[in-house]
Short mmCIF file of C-alpha atoms in Angstrom, two decimals:
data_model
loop_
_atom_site.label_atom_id
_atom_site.label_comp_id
_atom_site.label_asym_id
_atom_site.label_seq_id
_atom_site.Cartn_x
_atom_site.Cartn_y
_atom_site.Cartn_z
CA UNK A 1 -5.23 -94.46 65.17
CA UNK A 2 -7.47 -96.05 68.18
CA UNK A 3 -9.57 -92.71 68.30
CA UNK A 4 -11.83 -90.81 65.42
CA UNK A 5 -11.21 -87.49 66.97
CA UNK A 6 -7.93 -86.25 66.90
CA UNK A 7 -6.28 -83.94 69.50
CA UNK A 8 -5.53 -80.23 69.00
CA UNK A 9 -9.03 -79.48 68.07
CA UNK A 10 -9.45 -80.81 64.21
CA UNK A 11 -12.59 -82.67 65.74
CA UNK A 12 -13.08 -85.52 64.18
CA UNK A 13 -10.22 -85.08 61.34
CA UNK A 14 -6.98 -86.32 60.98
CA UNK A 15 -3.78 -85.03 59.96
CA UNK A 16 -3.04 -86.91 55.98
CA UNK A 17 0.36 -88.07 57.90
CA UNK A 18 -1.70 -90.30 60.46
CA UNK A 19 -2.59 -92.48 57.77
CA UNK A 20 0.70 -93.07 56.09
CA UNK A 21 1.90 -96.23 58.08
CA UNK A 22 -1.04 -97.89 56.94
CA UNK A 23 -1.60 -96.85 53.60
CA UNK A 24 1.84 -97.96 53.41
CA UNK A 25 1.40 -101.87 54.84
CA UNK A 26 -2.19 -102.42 54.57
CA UNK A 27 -3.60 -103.60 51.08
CA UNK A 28 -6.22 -101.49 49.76
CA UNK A 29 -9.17 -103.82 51.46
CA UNK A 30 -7.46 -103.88 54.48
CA UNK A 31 -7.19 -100.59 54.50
CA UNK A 32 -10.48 -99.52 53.65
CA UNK A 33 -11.92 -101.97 56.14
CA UNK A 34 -9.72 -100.26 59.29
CA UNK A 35 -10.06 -96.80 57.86
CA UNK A 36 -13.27 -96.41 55.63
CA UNK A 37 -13.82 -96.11 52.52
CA UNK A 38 -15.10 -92.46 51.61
CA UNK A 39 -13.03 -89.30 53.32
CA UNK A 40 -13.33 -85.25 53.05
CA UNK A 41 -10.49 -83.64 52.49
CA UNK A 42 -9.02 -80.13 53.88
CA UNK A 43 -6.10 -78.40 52.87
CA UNK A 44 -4.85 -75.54 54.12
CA UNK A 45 -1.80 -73.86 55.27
CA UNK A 46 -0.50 -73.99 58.20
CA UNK A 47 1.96 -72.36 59.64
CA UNK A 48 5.42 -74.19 60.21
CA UNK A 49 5.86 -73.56 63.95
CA UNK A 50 2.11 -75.27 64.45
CA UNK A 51 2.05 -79.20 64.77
CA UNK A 52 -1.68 -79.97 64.28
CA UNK A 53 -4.08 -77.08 65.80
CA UNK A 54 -7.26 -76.36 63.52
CA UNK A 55 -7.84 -72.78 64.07
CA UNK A 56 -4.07 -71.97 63.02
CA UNK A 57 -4.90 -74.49 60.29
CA UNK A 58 -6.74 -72.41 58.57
CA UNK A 59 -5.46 -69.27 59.46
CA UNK A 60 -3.95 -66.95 56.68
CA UNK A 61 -0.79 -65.91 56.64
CA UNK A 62 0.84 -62.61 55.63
CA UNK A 63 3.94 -63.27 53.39
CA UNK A 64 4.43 -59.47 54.16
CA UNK A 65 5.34 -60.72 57.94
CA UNK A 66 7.56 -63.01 56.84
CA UNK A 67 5.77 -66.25 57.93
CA UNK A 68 6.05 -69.49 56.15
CA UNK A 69 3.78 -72.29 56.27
CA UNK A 70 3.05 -75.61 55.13
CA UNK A 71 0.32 -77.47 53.30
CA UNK A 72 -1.50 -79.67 55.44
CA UNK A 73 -4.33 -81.89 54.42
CA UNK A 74 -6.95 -82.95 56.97
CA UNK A 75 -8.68 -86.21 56.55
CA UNK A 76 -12.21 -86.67 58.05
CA UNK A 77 -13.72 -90.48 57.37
CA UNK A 78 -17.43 -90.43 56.50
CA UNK A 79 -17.62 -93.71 58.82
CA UNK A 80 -21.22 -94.42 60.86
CA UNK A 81 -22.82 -97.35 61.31
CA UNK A 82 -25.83 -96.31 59.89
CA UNK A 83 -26.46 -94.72 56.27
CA UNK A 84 -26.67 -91.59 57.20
CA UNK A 85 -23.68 -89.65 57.93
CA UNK A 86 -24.31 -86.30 60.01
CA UNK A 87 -21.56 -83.45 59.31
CA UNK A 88 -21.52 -80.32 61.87
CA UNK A 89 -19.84 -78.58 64.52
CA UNK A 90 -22.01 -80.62 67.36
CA UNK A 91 -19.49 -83.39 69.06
CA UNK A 92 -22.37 -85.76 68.46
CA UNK A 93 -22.08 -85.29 64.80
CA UNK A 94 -20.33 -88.29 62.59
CA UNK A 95 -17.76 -85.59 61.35
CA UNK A 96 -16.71 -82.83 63.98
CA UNK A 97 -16.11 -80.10 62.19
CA UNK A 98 -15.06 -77.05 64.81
CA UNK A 99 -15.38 -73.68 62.53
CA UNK A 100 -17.59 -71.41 63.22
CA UNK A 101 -18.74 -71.44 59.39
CA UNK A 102 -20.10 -74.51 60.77
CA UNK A 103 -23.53 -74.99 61.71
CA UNK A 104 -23.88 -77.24 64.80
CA UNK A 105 -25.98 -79.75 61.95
CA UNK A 106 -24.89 -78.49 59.50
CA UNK A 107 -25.26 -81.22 56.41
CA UNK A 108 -26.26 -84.93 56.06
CA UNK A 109 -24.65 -87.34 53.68
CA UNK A 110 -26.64 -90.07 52.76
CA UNK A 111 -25.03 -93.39 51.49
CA UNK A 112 -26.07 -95.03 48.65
CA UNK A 113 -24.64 -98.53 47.50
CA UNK A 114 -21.35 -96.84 46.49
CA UNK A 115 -21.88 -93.10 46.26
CA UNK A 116 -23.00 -90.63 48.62
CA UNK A 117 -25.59 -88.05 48.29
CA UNK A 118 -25.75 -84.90 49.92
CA UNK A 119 -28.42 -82.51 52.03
CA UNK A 120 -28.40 -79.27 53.92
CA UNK A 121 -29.61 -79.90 57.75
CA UNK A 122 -31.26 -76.26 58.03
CA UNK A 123 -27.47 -74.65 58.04
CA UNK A 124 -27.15 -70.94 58.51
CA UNK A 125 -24.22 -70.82 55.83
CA UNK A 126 -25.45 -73.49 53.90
CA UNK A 127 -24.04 -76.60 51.46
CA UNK A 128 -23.06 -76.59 48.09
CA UNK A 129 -20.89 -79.61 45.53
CA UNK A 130 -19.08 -77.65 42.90
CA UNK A 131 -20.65 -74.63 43.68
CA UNK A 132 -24.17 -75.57 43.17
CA UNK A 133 -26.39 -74.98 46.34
CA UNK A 134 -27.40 -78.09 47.97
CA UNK A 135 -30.80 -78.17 48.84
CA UNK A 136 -32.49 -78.58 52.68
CA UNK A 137 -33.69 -81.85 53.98
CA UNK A 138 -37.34 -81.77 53.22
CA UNK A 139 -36.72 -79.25 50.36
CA UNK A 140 -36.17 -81.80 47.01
CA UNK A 141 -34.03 -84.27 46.27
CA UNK A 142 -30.50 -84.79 47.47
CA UNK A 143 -26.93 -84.09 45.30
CA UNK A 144 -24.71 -86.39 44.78
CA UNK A 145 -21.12 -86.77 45.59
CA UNK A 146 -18.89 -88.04 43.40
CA UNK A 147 -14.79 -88.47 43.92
CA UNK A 148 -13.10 -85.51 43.24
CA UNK A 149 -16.57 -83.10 44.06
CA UNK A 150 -16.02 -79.89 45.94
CA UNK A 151 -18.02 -79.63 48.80
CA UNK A 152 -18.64 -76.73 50.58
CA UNK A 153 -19.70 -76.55 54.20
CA UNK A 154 -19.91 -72.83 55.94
CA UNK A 155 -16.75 -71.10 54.49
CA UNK A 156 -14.76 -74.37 54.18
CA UNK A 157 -14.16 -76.75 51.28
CA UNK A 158 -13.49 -80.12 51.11
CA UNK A 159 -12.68 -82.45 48.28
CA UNK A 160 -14.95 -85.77 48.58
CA UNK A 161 -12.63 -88.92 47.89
CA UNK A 162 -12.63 -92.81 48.35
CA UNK A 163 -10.06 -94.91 50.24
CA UNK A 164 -7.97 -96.04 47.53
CA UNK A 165 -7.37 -92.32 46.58
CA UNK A 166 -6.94 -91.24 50.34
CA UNK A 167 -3.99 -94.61 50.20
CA UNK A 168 -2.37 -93.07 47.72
CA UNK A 169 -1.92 -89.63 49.09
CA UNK A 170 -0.70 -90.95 52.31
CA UNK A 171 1.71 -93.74 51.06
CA UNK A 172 3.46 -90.96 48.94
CA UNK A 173 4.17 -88.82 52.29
CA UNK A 174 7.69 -89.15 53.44
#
């Protein structure tokens, strides 16, 4: 994995697959130190016939049609070499996300020792961790984000985790 942003349009996120050769050989420091150590998670189905395009990621399927699909998680590292990480739909944004849900800044996720805490950037759709609304830069204090938080960007919704949980996942995938 030489590049943060995938092919096939999943901007800066990576099939859970991509990390299993790692997860698998790499201790957990190791691991965290190549890969990061705090990740948003996105799973969807996908249908079988599609290898790793995000629009038919997250497209719905009929089970009246017949179609059959597959889970598939995508795995976006909150890496930047600053403390603020920017999320969006902009390619200059820290996490690429390309849905139209998305604002083009959509939400900033501010680093904290060891937990993250969350803002909206102005998004049209806005932000929200388990449901709560996330409030706007400027606007009061930031949420936090703790492993295992929903959090909600547009119409999508990821699950916030840290390295050794993202490991896991992937060393379990045959």
């Amino acid at each position: 994995m030489s590049s943060p942003h995938s092919p096939g349009g999943a901007g800066s996120g990576l099939p859970l697959e991509a990390y299993r050769d790692d997860a698998r050989r790499l201790s957990a420091e190791e691991f965290a130190q190549r890969h990061g150590d705090a990740f948003l998670l996105l799973s969807a189905i996908r249908p079988r016939e599609s290898k790793d395009t995000f629009s038919t990621h997250l497209a719905l399927l009929d089970e009246e049609d017949g179609h059959t699909g597959a889970l598939a998680t995508w795995v976006y590292a909150l890496r930047s070499s600053v403390h603020i990480v920017t999320l969006g739909r902009a390619r200059e944004s820290d996490v690429v996300i390309p849905d139209r849900s998305v604002s083009r800044r959509h939400a900033l996720l501010k680093r904290d020792g060891d937990r993250f805490l969350v803002l909206d950037a102005g998004s049209s759709n806005g932000t929200s961790v388990n449901g709560r609304n996330v409030l706007t830069r400027g606007a009061g204090p930031p949420s936090p984000l703790a492993p295992g938080d929903t959090l909600r960007v547009g119409s999508l919704e990821f699950t916030f985790a840290h390295a050794a949980a993202l490991r896991e996942m992937a060393a379990k995938l045959r």
